[in-house]
Tab-separated table of C-alpha atoms in Angstrom:
chain	number	residue	atom	x	y	z
A	17	UNK	CA	-6.977	41.522	41.472
A	18	UNK	CA	-8.942	38.656	39.953
A	19	UNK	CA	-9.326	36.181	37.205
A	20	UNK	CA	-11.311	36.275	34.024
A	21	UNK	CA	-12.274	33.413	31.770
A	22	UNK	CA	-11.146	33.648	28.095
A	23	UNK	CA	-13.896	33.716	25.591
A	24	UNK	CA	-12.596	35.791	22.543
A	25	UNK	CA	-9.691	34.891	20.346
A	26	UNK	CA	-7.871	37.934	21.831
A	27	UNK	CA	-8.539	36.588	25.216
A	28	UNK	CA	-7.050	33.209	24.224
A	29	UNK	CA	-4.156	35.090	22.609
A	30	UNK	CA	-3.271	36.924	25.803
A	31	UNK	CA	-3.857	33.679	28.052
A	32	UNK	CA	-1.477	31.735	25.716
A	33	UNK	CA	1.290	34.379	26.301
A	34	UNK	CA	1.208	33.635	30.094
A	35	UNK	CA	1.870	29.791	29.519
A	36	UNK	CA	5.552	30.156	29.017
A	37	UNK	CA	5.873	32.488	32.016
A	38	UNK	CA	4.075	30.032	34.162
A	39	UNK	CA	6.235	27.126	33.122
A	40	UNK	CA	9.400	29.022	33.763
A	41	UNK	CA	8.141	30.195	37.250
A	42	UNK	CA	7.235	26.746	38.023
A	43	UNK	CA	10.595	25.389	37.232
A	44	UNK	CA	12.245	28.067	39.241
A	45	UNK	CA	9.995	27.780	42.265
A	46	UNK	CA	8.451	24.466	42.122
A	47	UNK	CA	4.794	23.561	42.656
A	48	UNK	CA	3.091	25.627	45.280
A	49	UNK	CA	0.059	24.196	47.202
A	50	UNK	CA	-1.621	27.080	48.763
A	51	UNK	CA	-4.663	25.230	50.442
A	52	UNK	CA	-7.183	28.046	49.552
A	53	UNK	CA	-10.402	27.183	48.054
A	54	UNK	CA	-10.662	27.806	44.204
A	55	UNK	CA	-13.910	28.710	42.640
A	56	UNK	CA	-14.488	28.268	38.930
A	57	UNK	CA	-13.844	31.454	36.966
A	58	UNK	CA	-17.183	32.236	34.982
A	59	UNK	CA	-16.751	36.000	33.968
A	60	UNK	CA	-15.182	37.052	30.745
A	61	UNK	CA	-12.947	40.114	30.443
A	62	UNK	CA	-15.726	41.856	28.358
A	63	UNK	CA	-18.447	40.939	30.807
A	64	UNK	CA	-16.345	42.251	33.831
A	65	UNK	CA	-15.456	45.553	31.880
A	66	UNK	CA	-19.204	46.064	30.929
A	67	UNK	CA	-20.238	45.605	34.613
A	68	UNK	CA	-17.451	47.871	35.843
A	69	UNK	CA	-18.633	50.644	33.392
A	70	UNK	CA	-22.200	50.338	34.654
A	71	UNK	CA	-21.342	50.037	38.396
A	72	UNK	CA	-18.242	52.177	38.671
A	73	UNK	CA	-18.046	54.819	36.007
A	74	UNK	CA	-14.342	55.648	35.168
A	75	UNK	CA	-12.940	52.469	36.276
A	76	UNK	CA	-9.941	51.240	34.686
A	77	UNK	CA	-9.503	47.443	33.916
A	78	UNK	CA	-5.943	46.180	33.111
A	79	UNK	CA	-4.879	42.733	31.925
A	80	UNK	CA	-2.131	41.194	34.038
A	81	UNK	CA	-0.013	38.126	33.668
A	82	UNK	CA	-1.275	34.608	34.641
A	83	UNK	CA	-4.984	35.440	33.474
A	84	UNK	CA	-5.453	38.151	36.050
A	85	UNK	CA	-6.706	41.597	35.877
A	86	UNK	CA	-6.629	44.810	38.167
A	87	UNK	CA	-9.591	47.025	38.472
A	88	UNK	CA	-8.937	50.554	39.746
A	89	UNK	CA	-11.569	53.082	40.504
A	90	UNK	CA	-11.357	56.351	42.358
A	91	UNK	CA	-14.271	58.008	43.998
A	92	UNK	CA	-15.029	61.418	42.445
A	93	UNK	CA	-13.896	64.297	44.544
A	94	UNK	CA	-16.716	66.132	46.225
A	95	UNK	CA	-16.955	69.938	46.007
A	96	UNK	CA	-18.312	71.642	49.130
A	97	UNK	CA	-20.032	74.979	48.629
């Protein structure tokens, strides 16, 4: 699971949909300081999808809540002769 940077109108629309959920979660749970280092997200969803197609043919990229994605790839089954 990872994060992508919104660049297209659709990316921004999907990102905006996460804002109310994030506000509700923050009210219910409070702020959470995890202490983990955070790197700036530089890759867009389209860039990530293109790279996945090139590197991992057949990979599926799904958008998730909170600006996240899941990339699923299964290695092709090898047939022994």
